[in-house]
Each structure stands twice: as structure tokens, then as C-alpha cells.
mmCIF file of C-alpha atoms in Angstrom:
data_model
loop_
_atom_site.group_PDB
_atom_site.id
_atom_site.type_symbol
_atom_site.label_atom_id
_atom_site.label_comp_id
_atom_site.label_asym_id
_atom_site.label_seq_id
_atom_site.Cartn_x
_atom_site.Cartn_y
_atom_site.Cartn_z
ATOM 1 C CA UNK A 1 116.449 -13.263 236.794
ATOM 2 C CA UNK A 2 119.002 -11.688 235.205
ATOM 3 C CA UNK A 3 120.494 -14.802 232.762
ATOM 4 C CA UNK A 4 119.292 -14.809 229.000
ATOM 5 C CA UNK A 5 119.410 -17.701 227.854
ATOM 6 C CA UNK A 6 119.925 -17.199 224.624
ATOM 7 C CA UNK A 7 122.410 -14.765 224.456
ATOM 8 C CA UNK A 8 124.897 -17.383 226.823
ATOM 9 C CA UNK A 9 124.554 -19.683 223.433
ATOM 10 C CA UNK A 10 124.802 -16.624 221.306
ATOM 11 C CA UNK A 11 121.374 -16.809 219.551
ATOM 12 C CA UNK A 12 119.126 -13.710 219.393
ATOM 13 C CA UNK A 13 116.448 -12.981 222.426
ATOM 14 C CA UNK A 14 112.905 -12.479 222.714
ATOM 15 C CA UNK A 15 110.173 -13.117 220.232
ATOM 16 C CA UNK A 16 112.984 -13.938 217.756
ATOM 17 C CA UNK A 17 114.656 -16.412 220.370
ATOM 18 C CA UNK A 18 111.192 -17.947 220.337
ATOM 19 C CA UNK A 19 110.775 -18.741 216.718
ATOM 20 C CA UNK A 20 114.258 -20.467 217.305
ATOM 21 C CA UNK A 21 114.138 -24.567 216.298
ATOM 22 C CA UNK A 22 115.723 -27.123 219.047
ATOM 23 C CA UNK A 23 118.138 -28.207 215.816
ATOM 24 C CA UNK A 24 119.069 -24.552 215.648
ATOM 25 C CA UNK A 25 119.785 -24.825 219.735
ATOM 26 C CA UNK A 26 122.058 -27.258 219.393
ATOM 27 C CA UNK A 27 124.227 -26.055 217.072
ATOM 28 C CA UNK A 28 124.435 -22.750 218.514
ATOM 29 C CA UNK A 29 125.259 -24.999 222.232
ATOM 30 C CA UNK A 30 127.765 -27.269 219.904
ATOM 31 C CA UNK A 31 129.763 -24.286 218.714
ATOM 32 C CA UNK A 32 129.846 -22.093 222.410
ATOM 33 C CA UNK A 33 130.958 -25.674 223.757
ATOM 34 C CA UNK A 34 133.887 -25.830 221.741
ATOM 35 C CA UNK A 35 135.010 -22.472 222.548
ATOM 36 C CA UNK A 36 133.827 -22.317 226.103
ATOM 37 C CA UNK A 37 135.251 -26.128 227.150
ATOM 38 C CA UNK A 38 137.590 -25.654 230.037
ATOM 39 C CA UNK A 39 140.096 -28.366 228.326
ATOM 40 C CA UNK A 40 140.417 -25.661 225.472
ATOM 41 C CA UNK A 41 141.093 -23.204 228.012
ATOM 42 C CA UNK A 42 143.233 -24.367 230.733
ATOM 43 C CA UNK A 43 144.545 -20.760 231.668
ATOM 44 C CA UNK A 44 141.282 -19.334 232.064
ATOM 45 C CA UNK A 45 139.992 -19.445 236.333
ATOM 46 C CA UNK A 46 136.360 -19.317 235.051
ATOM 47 C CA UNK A 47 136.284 -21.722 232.094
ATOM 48 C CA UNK A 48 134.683 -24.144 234.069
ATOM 49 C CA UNK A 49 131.755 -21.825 235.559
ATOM 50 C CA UNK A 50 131.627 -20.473 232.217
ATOM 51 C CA UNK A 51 131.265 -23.669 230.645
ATOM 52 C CA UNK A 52 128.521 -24.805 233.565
ATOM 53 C CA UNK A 53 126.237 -21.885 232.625
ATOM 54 C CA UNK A 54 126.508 -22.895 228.798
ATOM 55 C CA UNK A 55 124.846 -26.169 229.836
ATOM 56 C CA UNK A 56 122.477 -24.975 231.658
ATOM 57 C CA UNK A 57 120.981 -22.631 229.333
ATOM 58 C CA UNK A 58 121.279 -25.109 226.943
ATOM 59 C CA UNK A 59 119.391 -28.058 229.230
ATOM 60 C CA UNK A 60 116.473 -24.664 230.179
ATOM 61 C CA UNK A 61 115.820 -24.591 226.017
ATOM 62 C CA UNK A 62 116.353 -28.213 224.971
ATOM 63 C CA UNK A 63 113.415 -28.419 227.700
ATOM 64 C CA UNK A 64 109.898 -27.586 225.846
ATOM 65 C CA UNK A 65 108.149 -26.501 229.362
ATOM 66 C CA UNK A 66 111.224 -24.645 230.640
ATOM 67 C CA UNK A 67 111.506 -22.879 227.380
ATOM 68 C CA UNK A 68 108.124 -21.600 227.594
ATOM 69 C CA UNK A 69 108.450 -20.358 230.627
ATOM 70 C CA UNK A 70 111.566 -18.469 230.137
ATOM 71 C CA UNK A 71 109.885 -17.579 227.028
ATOM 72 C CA UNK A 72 106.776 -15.868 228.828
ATOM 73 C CA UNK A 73 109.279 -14.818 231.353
ATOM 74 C CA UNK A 74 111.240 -12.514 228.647
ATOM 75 C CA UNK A 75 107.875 -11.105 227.273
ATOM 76 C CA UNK A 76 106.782 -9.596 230.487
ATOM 77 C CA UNK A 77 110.275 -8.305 231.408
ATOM 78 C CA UNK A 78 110.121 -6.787 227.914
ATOM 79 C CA UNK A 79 106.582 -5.303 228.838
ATOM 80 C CA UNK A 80 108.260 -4.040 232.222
ATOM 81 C CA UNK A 81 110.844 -2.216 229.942
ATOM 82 C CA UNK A 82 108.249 -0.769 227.663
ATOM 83 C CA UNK A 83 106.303 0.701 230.600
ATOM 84 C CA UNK A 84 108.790 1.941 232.648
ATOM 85 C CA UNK A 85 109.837 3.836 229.202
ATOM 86 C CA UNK A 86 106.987 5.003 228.910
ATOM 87 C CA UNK A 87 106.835 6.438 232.415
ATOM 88 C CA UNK A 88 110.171 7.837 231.928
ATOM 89 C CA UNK A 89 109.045 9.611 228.980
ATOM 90 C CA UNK A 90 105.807 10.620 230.680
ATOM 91 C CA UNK A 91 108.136 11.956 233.283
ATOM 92 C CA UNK A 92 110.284 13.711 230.944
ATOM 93 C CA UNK A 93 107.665 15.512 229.306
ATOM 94 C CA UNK A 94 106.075 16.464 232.933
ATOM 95 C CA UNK A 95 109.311 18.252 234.040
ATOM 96 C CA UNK A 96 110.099 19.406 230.981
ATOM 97 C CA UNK A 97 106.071 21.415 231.008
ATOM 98 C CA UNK A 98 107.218 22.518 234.572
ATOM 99 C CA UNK A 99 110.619 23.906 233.633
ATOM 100 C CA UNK A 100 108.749 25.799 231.032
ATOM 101 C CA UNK A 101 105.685 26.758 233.035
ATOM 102 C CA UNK A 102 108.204 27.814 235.822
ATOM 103 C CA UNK A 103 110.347 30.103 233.465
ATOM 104 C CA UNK A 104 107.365 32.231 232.128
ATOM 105 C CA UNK A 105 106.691 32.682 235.927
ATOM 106 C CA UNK A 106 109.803 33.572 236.655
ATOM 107 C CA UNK A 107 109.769 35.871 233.490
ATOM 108 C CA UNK A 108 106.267 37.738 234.716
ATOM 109 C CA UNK A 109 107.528 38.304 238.454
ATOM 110 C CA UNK A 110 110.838 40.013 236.516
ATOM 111 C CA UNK A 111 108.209 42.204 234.254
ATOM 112 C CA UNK A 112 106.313 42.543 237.538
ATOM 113 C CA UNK A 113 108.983 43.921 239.470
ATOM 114 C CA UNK A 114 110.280 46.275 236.767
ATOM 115 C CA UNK A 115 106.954 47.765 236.782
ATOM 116 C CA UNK A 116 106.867 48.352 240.395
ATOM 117 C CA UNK A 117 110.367 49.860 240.321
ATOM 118 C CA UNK A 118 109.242 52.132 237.303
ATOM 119 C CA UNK A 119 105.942 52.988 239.312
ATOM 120 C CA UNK A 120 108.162 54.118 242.464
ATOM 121 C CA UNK A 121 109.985 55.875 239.567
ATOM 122 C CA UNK A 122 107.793 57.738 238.392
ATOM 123 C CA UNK A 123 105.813 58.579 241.703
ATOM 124 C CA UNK A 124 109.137 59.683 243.782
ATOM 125 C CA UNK A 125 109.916 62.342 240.315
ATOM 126 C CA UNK A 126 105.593 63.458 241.105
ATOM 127 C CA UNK A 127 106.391 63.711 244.718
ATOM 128 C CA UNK A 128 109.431 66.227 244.078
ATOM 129 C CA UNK A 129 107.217 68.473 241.388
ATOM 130 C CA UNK A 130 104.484 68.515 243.879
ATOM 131 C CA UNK A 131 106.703 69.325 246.843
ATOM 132 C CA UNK A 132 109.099 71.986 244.620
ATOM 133 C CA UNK A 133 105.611 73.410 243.568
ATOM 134 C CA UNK A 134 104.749 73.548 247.450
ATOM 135 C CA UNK A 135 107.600 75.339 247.806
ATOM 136 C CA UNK A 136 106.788 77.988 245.164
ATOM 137 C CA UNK A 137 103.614 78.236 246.249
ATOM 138 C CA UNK A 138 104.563 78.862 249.918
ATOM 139 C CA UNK A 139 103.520 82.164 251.518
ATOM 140 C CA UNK A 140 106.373 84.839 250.752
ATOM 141 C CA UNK A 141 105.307 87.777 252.832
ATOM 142 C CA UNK A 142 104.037 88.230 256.142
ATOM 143 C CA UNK A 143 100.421 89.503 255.416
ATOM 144 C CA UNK A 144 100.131 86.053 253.607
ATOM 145 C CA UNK A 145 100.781 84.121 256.859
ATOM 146 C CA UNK A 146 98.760 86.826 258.793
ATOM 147 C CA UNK A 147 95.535 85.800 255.891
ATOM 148 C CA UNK A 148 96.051 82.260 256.717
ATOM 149 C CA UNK A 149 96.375 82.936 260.637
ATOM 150 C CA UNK A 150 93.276 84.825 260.695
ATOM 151 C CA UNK A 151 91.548 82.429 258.595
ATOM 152 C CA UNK A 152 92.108 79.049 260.344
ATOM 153 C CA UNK A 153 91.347 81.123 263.430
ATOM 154 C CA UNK A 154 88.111 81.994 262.624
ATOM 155 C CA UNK A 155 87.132 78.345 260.913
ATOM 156 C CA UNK A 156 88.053 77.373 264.844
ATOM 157 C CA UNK A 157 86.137 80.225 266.243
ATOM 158 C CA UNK A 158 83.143 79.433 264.081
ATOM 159 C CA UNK A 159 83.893 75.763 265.175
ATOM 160 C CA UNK A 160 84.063 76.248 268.770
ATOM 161 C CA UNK A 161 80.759 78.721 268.617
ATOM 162 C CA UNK A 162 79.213 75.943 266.777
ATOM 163 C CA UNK A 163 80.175 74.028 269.276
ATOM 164 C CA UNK A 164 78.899 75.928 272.197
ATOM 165 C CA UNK A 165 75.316 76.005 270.615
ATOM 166 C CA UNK A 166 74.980 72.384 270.178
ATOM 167 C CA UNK A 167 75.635 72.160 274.119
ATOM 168 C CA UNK A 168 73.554 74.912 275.077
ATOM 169 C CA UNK A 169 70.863 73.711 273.018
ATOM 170 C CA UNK A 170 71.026 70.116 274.775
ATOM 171 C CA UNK A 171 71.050 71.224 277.949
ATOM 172 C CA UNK A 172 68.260 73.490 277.270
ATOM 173 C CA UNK A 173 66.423 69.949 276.353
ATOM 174 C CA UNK A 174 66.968 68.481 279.571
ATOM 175 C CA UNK A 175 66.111 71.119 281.566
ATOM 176 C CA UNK A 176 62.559 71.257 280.007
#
């Protein structure tokens, strides 16, 4: 239903429409008739549909029970209207909390990731030290490699002797 009935005879809709008197219906229909009467508008293709609406707005509010109906009609297409305002609104405010909550996200993974790239920062700069200090460090004569040699040889030796004991001393178990 998409006529108002009021507004075709040019009187104000809704609960104000409804406070409207019959007397005040047909004036309002008396005046739109003159102006809308296809005699008074011979030029115009849709004077005569035009003029056919006009009276049958006017015949749905000259009618008590029709009237109430439209009249109930309005109020819960009104109602509709409210709602679905209010759901837009409700809506609004929703996307509105999301667009927010999804900016602060977007602004802790940017912190997040410039503290990662200052963390790889800092621990490639360690890295060189360390490894320039390895280099310092690093054995600069031959009797310091010889040390080293001789001393990672005999952690082995004492490893392998070690070693050799533990077996002998299972075997020895068996055998007994």
C-alpha cells in the first residue's frame, strides 16, 4: 500500500490525519476537485486518472470503517519505520564499534611489527659484536692452535678410555 490518503486531498497524515473531521474532508476533496477536474484540464493525459484517485481517497475517508482501517494501517507502517530506524541505527553504531575495534588492531599489529623489526635490529648489531669479538679472540699463533689440538685430543682420549672401561667392565659382568 503505497497511496496516502490524505496527502492525495492535501490534508496532513497520520495521527494528525486522524483527528481530521469528515466536514474538514470535504472541503479539502471540494478544493483538489476543482483543481484536479479533467474539464479544467483538458491538456493534461492524466487528469482523468488523477482525478479518479481523488475520489477514491475521498470515498476510503468519507467511509467511517475504511477510515479506520487505513487509519490503523498508517500507525503500523509508521511503527515499521520507527523500527527499521532503529535497526539502522543499531547497525550504524555496530559497524561503527567494529571500524574502531578493527583500527586499534590494526594499530597494535603495526606497533607489533616495529618491535619485531627493532628486535632483529638490535640482535643482527649483537650478532656482529659477538662474531667481530670471535674474531679478536681467535688463536693468533701456532702454539695456540697446538694448546687447543692437544686439548680436545685428550678430552677424546679420556673419552674413548672412558669408554673402553665401561665395555670391559660389562663384559666382565657377563662372563661371571
Amino acid at each position: 500500500m503505497d497511496v496516502d490518503h490524505y496527502s492525495i486531498l492535501g490534508l496532513p497524515s497520520g495521527e494528525e490525519g486522524a483527528e481530521i473531521t469528515e466536514k474538514e474532508i470535504s472541503r479539502a476533496y471540494k478544493a483538489k476537485a476543482l483543481e484536479l477536474h479533467p474539464d479544467k484540464r483538458p491538456h493534461d493525459p492524466n487528469a482523468h486518472s488523477n482525478f479518479q484517485k481523488l475520489k477514491s481517497s475521498y470515498d476510503i475517508l468519507k467511509d467511517e470503517k475504511a477510515r479506520k482501517l487505513f487509519d490503523h494501517l498508517l500507525k503500523v507502517k509508521q511503527e515499521q519505520l520507527r523500527r527499521q530506524s532503529e535497526r539502522d541505527a543499531k547497525r550504524k553504531k555496530m559497524a561503527a564499534d567494529l571500524e574502531i575495534e578493527r583500527a586499534a588492531l590494526l594499530q597494535k599489529l603495526e606497533r607489533r611489527k616495529e618491535r619485531i623489526a627493532r628486535n632483529l635490529k638490535e640482535n643482527a648489531r649483537t650478532g656482529a659484536m659477538q662474531a667481530s669479538k670471535v674474531e679478536a679472540n681467535s688463536f693468533n699463533s701456532k702454539t695456540d692452535r697446538y694448546r687447543v689440538r692437544n686439548i680436545y685430543k685428550h678430552c677424546s682420549i679420556y673419552k674413548c678410555t672412558k669408554f673402553a672401561k665401561a665395555r670391559e667392565e660389562k663384559e666382565n659382568c657377563k662372563e661371571s
